[in-house]
Short mmCIF file of C-alpha atoms in Angstrom, two decimals:
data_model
loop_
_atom_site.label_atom_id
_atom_site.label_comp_id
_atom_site.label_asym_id
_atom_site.label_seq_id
_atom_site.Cartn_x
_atom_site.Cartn_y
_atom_site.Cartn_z
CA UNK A 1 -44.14 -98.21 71.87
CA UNK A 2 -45.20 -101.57 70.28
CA UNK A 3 -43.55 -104.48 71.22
CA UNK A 4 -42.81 -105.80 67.56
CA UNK A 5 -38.87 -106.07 67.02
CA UNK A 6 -37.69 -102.57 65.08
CA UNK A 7 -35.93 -104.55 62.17
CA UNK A 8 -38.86 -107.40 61.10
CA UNK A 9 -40.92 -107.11 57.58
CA UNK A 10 -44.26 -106.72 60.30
CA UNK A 11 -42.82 -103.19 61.30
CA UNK A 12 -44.64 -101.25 58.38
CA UNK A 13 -42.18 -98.40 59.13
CA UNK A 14 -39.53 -100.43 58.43
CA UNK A 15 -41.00 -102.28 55.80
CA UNK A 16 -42.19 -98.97 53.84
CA UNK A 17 -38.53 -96.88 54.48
CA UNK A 18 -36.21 -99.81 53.17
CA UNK A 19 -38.66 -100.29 50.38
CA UNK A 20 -38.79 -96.75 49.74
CA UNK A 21 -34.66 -96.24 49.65
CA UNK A 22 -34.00 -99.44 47.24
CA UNK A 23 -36.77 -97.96 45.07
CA UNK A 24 -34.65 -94.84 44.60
CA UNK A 25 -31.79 -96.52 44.31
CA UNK A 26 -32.65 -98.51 42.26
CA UNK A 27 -34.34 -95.64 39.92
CA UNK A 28 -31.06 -93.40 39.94
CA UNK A 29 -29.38 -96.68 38.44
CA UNK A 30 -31.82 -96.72 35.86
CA UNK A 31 -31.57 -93.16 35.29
CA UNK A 32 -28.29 -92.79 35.40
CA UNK A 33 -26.35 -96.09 33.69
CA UNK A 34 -29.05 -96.60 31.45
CA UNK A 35 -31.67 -93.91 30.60
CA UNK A 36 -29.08 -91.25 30.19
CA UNK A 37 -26.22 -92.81 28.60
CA UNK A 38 -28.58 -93.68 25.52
CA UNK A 39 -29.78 -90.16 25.22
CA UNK A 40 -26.35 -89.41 23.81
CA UNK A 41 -26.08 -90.21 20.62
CA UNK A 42 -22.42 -89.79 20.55
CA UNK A 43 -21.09 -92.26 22.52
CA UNK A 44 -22.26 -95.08 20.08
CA UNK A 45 -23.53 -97.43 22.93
CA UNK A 46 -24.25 -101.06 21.20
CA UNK A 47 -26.92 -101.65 23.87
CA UNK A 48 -27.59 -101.66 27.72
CA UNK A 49 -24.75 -103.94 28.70
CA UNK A 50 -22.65 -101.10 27.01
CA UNK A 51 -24.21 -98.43 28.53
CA UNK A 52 -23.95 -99.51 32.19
CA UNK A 53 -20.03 -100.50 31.78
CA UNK A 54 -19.66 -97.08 29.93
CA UNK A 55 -21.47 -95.15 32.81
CA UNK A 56 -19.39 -97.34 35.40
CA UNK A 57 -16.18 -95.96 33.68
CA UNK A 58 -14.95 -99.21 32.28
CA UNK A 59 -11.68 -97.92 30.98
CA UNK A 60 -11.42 -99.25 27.49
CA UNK A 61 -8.35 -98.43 24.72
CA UNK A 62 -9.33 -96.04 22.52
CA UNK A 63 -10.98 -97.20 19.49
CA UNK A 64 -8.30 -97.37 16.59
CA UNK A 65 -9.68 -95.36 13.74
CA UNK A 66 -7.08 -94.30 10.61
CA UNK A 67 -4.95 -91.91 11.23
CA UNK A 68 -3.54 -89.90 8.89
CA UNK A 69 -0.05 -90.65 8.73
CA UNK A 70 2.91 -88.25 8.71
CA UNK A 71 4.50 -87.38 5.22
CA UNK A 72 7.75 -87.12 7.48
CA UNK A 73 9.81 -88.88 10.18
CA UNK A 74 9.14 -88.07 12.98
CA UNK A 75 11.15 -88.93 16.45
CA UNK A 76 10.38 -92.45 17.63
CA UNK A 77 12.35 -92.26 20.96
CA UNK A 78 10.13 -92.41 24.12
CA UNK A 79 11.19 -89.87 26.68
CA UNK A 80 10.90 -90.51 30.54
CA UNK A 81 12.55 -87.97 33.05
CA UNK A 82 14.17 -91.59 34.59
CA UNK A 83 15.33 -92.00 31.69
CA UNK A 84 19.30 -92.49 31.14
CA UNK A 85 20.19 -91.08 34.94
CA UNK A 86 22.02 -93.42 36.46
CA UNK A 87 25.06 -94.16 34.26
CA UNK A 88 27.01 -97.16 35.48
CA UNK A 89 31.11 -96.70 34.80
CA UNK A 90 31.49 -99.42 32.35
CA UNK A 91 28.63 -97.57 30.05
CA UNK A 92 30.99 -94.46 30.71
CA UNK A 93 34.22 -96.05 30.05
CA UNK A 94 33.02 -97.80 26.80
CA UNK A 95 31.51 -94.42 25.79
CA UNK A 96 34.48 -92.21 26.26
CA UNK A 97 36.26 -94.85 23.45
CA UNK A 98 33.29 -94.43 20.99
CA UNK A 99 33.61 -90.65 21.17
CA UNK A 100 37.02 -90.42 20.02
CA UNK A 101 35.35 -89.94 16.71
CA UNK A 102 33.50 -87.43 17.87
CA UNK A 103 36.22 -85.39 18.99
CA UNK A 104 36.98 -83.38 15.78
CA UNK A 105 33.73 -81.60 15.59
CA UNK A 106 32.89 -81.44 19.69
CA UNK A 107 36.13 -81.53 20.69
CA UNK A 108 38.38 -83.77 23.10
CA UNK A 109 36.87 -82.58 25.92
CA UNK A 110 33.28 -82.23 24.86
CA UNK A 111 33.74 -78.54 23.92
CA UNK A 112 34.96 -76.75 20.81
CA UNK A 113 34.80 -73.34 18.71
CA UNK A 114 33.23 -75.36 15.88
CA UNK A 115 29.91 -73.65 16.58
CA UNK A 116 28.64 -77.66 16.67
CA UNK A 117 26.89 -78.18 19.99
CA UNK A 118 28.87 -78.76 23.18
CA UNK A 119 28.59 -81.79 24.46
CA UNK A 120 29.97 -81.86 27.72
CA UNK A 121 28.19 -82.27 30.86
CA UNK A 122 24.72 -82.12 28.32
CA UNK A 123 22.18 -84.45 29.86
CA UNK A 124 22.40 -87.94 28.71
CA UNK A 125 18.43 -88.06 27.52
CA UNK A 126 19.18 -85.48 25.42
CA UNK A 127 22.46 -86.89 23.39
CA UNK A 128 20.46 -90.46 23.36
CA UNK A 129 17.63 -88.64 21.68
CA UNK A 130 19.65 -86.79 19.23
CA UNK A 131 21.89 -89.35 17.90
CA UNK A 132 18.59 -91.51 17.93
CA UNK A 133 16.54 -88.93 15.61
CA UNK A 134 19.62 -88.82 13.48
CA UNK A 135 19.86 -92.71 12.90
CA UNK A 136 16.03 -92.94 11.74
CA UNK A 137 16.40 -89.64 10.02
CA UNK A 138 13.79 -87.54 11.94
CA UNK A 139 16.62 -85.06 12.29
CA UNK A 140 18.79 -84.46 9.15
CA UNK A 141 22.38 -83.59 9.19
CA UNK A 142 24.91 -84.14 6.55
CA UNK A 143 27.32 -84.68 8.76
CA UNK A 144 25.94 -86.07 11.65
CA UNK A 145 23.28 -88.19 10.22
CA UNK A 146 26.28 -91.45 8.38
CA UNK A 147 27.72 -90.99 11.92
CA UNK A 148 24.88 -92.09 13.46
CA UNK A 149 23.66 -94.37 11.52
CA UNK A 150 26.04 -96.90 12.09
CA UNK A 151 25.76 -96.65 16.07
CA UNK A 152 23.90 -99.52 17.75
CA UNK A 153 21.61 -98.48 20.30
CA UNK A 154 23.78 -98.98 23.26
CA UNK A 155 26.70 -96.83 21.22
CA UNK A 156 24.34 -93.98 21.29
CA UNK A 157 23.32 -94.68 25.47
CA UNK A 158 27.16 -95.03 26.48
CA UNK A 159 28.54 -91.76 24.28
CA UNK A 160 25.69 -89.92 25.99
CA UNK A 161 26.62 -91.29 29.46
CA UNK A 162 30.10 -90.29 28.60
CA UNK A 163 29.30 -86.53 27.43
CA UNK A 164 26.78 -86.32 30.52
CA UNK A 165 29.89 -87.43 32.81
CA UNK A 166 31.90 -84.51 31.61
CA UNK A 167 32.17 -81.44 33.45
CA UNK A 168 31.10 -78.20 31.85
CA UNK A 169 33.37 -75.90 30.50
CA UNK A 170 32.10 -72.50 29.69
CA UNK A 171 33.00 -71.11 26.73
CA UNK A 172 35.29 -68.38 25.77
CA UNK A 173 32.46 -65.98 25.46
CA UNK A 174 31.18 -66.18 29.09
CA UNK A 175 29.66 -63.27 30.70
CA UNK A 176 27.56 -63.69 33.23
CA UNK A 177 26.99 -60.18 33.87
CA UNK A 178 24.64 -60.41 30.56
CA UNK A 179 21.53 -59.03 31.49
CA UNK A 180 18.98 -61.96 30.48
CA UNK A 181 16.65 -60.38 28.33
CA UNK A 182 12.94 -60.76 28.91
CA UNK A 183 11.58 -64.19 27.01
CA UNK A 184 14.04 -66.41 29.02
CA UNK A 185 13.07 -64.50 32.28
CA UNK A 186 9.18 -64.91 32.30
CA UNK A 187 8.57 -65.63 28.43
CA UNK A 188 5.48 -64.37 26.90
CA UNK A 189 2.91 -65.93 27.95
CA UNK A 190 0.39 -64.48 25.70
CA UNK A 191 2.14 -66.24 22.58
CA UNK A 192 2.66 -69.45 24.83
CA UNK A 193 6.01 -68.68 25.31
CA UNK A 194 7.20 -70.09 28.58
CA UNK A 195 10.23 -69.18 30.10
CA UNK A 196 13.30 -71.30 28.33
CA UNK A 197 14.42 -72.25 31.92
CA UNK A 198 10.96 -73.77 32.91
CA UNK A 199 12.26 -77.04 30.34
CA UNK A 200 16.24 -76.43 29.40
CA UNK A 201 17.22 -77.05 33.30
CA UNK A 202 18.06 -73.33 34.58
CA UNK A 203 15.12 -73.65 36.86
CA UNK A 204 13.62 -77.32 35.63
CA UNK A 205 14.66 -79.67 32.59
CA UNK A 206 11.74 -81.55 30.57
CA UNK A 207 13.25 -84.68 29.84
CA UNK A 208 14.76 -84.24 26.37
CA UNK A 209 15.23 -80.24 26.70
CA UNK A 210 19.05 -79.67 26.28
CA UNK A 211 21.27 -77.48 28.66
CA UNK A 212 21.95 -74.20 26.77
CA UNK A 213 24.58 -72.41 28.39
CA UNK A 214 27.37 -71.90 26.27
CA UNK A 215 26.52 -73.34 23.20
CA UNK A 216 27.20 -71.69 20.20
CA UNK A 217 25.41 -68.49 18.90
CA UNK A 218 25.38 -69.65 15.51
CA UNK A 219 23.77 -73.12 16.79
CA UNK A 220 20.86 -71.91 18.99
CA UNK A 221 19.64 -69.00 15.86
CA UNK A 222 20.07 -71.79 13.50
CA UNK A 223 18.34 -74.21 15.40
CA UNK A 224 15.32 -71.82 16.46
CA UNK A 225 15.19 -70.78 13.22
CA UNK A 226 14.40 -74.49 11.87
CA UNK A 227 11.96 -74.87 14.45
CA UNK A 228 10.50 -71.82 13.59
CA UNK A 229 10.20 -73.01 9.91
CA UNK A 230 9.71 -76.40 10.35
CA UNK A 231 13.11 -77.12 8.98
CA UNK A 232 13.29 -79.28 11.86
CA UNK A 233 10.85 -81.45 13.31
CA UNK A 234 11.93 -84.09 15.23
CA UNK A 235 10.95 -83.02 18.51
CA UNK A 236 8.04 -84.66 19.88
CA UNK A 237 4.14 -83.28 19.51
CA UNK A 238 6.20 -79.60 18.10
CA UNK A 239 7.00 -78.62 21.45
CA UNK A 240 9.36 -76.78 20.38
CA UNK A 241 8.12 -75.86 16.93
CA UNK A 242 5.25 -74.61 18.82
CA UNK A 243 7.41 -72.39 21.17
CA UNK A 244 9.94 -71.29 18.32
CA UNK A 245 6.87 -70.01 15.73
CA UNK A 246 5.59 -67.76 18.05
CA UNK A 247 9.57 -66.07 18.47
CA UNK A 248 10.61 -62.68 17.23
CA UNK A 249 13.59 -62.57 15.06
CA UNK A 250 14.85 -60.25 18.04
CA UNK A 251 14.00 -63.12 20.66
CA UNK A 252 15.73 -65.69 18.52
CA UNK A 253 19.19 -63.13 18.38
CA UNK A 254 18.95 -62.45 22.26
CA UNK A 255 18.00 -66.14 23.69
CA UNK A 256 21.51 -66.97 21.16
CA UNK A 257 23.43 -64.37 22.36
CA UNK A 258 22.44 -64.99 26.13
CA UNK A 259 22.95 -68.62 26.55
CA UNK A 260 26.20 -68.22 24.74
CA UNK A 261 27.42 -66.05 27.63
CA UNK A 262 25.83 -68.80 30.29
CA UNK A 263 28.21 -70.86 31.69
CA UNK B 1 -53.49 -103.04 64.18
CA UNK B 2 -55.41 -103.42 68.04
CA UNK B 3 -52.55 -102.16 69.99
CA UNK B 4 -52.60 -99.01 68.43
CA UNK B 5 -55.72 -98.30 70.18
CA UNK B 6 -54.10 -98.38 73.69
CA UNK B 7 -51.40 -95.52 72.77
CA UNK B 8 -51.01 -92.58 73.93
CA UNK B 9 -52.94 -89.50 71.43
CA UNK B 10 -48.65 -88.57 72.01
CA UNK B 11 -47.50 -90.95 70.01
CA UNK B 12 -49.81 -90.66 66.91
CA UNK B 13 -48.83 -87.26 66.67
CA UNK B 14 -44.94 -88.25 66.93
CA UNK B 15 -45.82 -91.04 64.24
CA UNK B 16 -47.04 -88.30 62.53
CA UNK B 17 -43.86 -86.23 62.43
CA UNK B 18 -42.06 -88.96 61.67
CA UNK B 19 -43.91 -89.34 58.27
CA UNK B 20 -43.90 -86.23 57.29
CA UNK B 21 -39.85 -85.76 57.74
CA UNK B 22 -39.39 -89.04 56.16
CA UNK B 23 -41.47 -87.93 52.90
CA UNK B 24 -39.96 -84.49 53.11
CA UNK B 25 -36.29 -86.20 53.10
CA UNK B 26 -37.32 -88.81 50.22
CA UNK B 27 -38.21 -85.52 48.14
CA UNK B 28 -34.86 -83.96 49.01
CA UNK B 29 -33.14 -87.32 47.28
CA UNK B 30 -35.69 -87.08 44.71
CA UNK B 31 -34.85 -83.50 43.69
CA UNK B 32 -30.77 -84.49 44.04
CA UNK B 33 -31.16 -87.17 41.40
CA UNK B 34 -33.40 -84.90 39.36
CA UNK B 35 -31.07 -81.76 39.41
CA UNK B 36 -27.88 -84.39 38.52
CA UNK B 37 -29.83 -85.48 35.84
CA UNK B 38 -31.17 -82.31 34.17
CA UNK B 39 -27.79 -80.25 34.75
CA UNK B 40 -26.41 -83.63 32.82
CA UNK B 41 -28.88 -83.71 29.84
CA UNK B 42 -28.27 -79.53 29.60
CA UNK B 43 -24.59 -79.59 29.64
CA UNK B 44 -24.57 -77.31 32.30
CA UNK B 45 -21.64 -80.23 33.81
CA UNK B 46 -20.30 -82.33 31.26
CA UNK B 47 -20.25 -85.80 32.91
CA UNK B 48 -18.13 -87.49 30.44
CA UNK B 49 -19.79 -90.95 29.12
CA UNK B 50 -17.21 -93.63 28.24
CA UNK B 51 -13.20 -93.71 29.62
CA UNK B 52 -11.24 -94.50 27.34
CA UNK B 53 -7.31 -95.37 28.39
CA UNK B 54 -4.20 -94.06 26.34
CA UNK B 55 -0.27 -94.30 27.40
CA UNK B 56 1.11 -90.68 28.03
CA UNK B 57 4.34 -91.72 26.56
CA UNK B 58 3.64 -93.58 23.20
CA UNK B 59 1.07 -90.85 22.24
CA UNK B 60 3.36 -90.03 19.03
CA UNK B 61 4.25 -93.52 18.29
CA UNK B 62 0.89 -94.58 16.86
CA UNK B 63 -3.17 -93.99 17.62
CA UNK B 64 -4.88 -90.92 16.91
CA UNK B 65 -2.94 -88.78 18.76
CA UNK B 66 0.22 -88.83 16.55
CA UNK B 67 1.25 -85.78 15.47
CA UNK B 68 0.10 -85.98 12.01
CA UNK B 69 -3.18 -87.14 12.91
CA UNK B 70 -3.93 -84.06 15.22
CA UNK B 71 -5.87 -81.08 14.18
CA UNK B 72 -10.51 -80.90 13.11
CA UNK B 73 -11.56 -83.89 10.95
CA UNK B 74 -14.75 -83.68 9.01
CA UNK B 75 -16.69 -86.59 8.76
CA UNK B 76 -19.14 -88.06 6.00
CA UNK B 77 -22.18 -86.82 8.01
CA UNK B 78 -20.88 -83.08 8.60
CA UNK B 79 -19.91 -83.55 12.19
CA UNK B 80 -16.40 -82.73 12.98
CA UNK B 81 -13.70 -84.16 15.32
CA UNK B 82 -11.27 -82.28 17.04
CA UNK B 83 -7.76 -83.80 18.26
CA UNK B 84 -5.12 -82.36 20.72
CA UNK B 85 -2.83 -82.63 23.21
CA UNK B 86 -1.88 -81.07 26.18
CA UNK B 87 2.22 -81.37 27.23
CA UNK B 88 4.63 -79.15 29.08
CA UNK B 89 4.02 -76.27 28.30
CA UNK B 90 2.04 -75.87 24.96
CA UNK B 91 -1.35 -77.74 23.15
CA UNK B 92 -0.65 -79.32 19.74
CA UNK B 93 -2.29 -77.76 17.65
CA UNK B 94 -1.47 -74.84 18.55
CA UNK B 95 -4.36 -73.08 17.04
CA UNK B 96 -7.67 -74.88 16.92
CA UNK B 97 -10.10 -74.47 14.09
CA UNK B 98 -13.85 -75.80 14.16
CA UNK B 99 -16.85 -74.39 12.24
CA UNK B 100 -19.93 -72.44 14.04
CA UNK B 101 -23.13 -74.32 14.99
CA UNK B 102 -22.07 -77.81 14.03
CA UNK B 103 -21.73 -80.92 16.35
CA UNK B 104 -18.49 -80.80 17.69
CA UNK B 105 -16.88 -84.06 19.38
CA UNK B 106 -13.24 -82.57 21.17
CA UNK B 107 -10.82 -85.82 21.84
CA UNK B 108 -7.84 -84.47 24.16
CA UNK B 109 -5.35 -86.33 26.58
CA UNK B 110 -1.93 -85.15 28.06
CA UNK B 111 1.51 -86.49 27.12
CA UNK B 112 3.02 -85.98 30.85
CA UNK B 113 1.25 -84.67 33.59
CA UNK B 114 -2.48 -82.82 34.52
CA UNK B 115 -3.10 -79.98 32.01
CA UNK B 116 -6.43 -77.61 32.16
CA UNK B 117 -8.50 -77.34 28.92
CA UNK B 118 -10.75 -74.18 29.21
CA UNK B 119 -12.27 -72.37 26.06
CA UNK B 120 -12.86 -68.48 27.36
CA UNK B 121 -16.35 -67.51 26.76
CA UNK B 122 -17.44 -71.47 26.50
CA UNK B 123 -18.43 -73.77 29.37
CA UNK B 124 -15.64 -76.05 27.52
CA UNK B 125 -13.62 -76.40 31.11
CA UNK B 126 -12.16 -80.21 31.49
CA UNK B 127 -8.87 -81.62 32.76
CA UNK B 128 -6.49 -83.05 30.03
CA UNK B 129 -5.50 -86.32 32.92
CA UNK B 130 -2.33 -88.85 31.42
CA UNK B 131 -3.85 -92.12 31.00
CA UNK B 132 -6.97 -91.02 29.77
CA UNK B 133 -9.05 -89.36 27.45
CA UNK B 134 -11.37 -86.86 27.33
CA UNK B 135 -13.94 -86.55 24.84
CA UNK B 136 -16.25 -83.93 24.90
CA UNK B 137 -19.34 -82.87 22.74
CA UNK B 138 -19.03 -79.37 21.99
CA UNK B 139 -21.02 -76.58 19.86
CA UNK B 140 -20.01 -73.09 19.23
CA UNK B 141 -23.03 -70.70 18.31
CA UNK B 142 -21.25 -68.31 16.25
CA UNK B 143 -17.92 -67.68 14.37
CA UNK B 144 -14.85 -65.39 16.85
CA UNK B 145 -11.97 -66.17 18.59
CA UNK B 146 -11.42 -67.96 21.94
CA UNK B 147 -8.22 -68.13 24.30
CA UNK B 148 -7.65 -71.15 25.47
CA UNK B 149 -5.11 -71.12 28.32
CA UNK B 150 -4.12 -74.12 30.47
CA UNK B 151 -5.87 -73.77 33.93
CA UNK B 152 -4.24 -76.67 36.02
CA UNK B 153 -0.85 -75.39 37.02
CA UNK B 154 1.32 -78.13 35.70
CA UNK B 155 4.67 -76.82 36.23
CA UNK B 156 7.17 -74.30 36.58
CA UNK B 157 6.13 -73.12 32.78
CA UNK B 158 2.07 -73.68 33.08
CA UNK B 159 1.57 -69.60 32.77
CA UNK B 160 3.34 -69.74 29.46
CA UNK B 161 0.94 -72.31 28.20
CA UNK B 162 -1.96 -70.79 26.01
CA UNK B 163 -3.92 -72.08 22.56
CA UNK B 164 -6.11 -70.74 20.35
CA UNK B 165 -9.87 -71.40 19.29
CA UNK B 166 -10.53 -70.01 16.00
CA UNK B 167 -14.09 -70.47 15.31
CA UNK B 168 -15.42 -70.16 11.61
CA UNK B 169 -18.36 -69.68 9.06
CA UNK B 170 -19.55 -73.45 8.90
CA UNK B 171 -19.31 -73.17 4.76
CA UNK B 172 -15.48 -71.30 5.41
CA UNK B 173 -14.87 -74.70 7.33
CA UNK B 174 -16.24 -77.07 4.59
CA UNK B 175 -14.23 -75.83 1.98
CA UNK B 176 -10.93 -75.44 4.11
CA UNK B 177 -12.03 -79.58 5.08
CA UNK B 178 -12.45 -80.31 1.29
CA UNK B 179 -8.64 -79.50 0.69
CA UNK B 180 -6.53 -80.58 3.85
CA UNK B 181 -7.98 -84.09 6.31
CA UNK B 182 -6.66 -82.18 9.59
CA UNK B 183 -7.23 -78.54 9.73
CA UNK B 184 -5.24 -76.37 12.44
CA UNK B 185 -4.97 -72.54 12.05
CA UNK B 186 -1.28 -72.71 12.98
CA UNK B 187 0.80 -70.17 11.39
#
């Protein structure tokens, strides 16, 4: 072996494999943050600068073309499955005074045979987003729409603490014997139909998805139905319009009759 | 060099070896950053070009992902953009339209957590990640229909979650273009 130190620029091995690796290196660079990146027409690059941050992954906002924009309201309430879960008593207290007023349609108690939703023990998200939708009209009611208009923002977070506090009460048609018929079981997944209790909280809730059981059968078919139509449209990206569309008139009458029976 | 002289007829031959592997594993790199390259350039993997950021939880607030925004745009030049989203558990639109044999640029994201994008019978097979989005340029050869099922299991629902890819006669698309500016086959 020569006596020449292994890492010195007179070692021509040394010399030639270092040379040798940066010289691929720094080819593939070229290649591949360069040379490549303006092959594609697409991406728009405005020059080389551009190209290497683009091939570096640079995150960047998307660029802000126009978008069309809706010819409806649509819901401007911005769900997180945090969101409204940790009621303090205060938020509870002041809510349970607000919906005193609320009483003669969803009853003292949060329940009622009015066939308008039941309220008690509903998620909070859920009655925040609702009374929301009706205050900027994404969701029309003529009855529930001058109620909410007049609520401030922290009206609509304590009533829905206060309704979420509640316990549920089943209603008078409660059967749990009910076989559950096959959408809410595994849905049909062919239609993209997932099973009902993959987002309204029998087996996981999507934050916004309401608790079902024993709301009214009138409620649920009318409510599907308006999906279905797009009567209704205030739920976010259709993802329940989508769901809804794809129903059978039969699905719609045995998902009704089913969670009626829930407790 | 006049050392070398004095070695051994051993060592040349080792020195020997020693070339040969070193060329033999500078053509293995070589043929690495070729392959990358050329699978790149043939779409055979879709390396995607730019990243481009978007927040999972404003998506129908404003941008191009609002709801009314979603759906195949045809531009001036004939090239068309397609715009969806992935959530828990459906895509919006529900039913994608795009014409046959035209550039096709696909801008998707997710409005909660991973979702799969994957066009059966396509190698159109991305993740939809929240955060970001993907952009992909596409081109169907000829008019059918496509499945287009979520493949990333993203929750208890994630087997109910399937779209449609309804691809038409180019001319079909320009006309259904000249009367709506966001075509979905949604029925």
């Amino acid at each position: 072996m020569s006596d020449h130190p292994l890492f010195s620029t007179r070692n021509p091995w040394f010399g030639i494999s270092v040379g040798i690796t940066a010289g691929v290196a720094v080819l593939s660079a070229v290649v591949g943050l360069i040379w490549l990146p303006l092959l594609q027409p697409h991406l728009q690059l405005t020059g080389v600068w551009d190209a290497i941050c683009s091939a570096a992954g640079v995150p960047r906002a998307a660029v802000q073309e126009t978008a069309v924009k809706p010819d409806f309201k649509t819901s401007n309430v911005v769900m997180t499955s945090e969101m409204l879960t940790k009621a303090d008593q205060v938020s509870i207290g002041r809510g349970a005074t607000l919906a005193q007023r609320c009483a003669i349609c969803h009853g003292p108690q949060g329940v009622s045979d009015a066939h308008s939703p039941n309220l008690a023990g509903q998620f909070a998200a859920v009655t925040y987003k609702e009374l929301n939708d009706f205050k900027t009209g994404a969701r029309v009611s003529v009855v529930m729409s001058p109620f909410a208009a007049a609520m401030s923002d922290q009206d609509m977070k304590d009533v829905a603490a206060y309704y979420a506090y509640l316990p549920r009460v089943p209603s008078n048609n409660l059967d749990t014997g009910r076989p559950a018929p096959a959408v809410v079981v595994t849905g049909a997944p062919m239609r993209n139909i997932p099973p009902c209790g993959s987002c309204h909280g029998d087996i996981d809730n999507k934050a916004g998805s309401p608790w079902l059981g024993g709301q009214s059968v009138v409620y649920i078919k009318a409510q599907l139905e308006a999906f279905a139509s797009g009567a209704r449209r205030n739920d976010i990206s259709q993802q329940m319009r989508n769901i809804a569309r794809q129903m059978t008139a039969e699905e719609i009458d045995q998902v009704a009759h089913y969670y009626e029976a829930q407790p | 060099m006049a050392t070398e002289t004095d070695h051994s007829p051993g060592e040349a031959v080792a020195a020997r070896i020693e070339r040969r592997w070193a060329t033999l594993s500078i053509v293995i790199v070589g043929v690495l950053v070729g392959m990358a390259a050329f699978i790149g350039i043939h779409q055979a993997t879709m390396p995607q070009g730019r990243v481009e950021i978007a927040d999972p939880k404003t998506l129908h607030l404003s941008g191009e992902f609002t709801e009314s925004n979603l759906g195949s745009e045809m531009a001036a030049d004939g090239s068309v953009t397609v715009r969806a989203i992935g959530q828990q558990y459906s895509f919006t639109p529900q039913c994608i339209v795009v014409p046959a044999d035209t550039p096709i640029n696909l801008r998707a994201t997710s409005a909660d957590v991973v979702h799969g994008f994957l066009i059966e019978g396509t190698n159109i097979n991305t993740m939809l990640v929240p955060g970001y989005i993907t952009d992909l340029p596409v081109r169907f050869k000829a008019p059918g229909d496509h499945v287009m099922p979520c493949q990333e299991f993203c929750g208890i629902g994630h087997q109910g979650m399937w779209g449609k890819v309804k691809v038409v006669d180019k001319t079909a698309f320009r006309d259904m273009a000249a009367a709506k500016r966001r075509l979905t086959c949604v029925d």
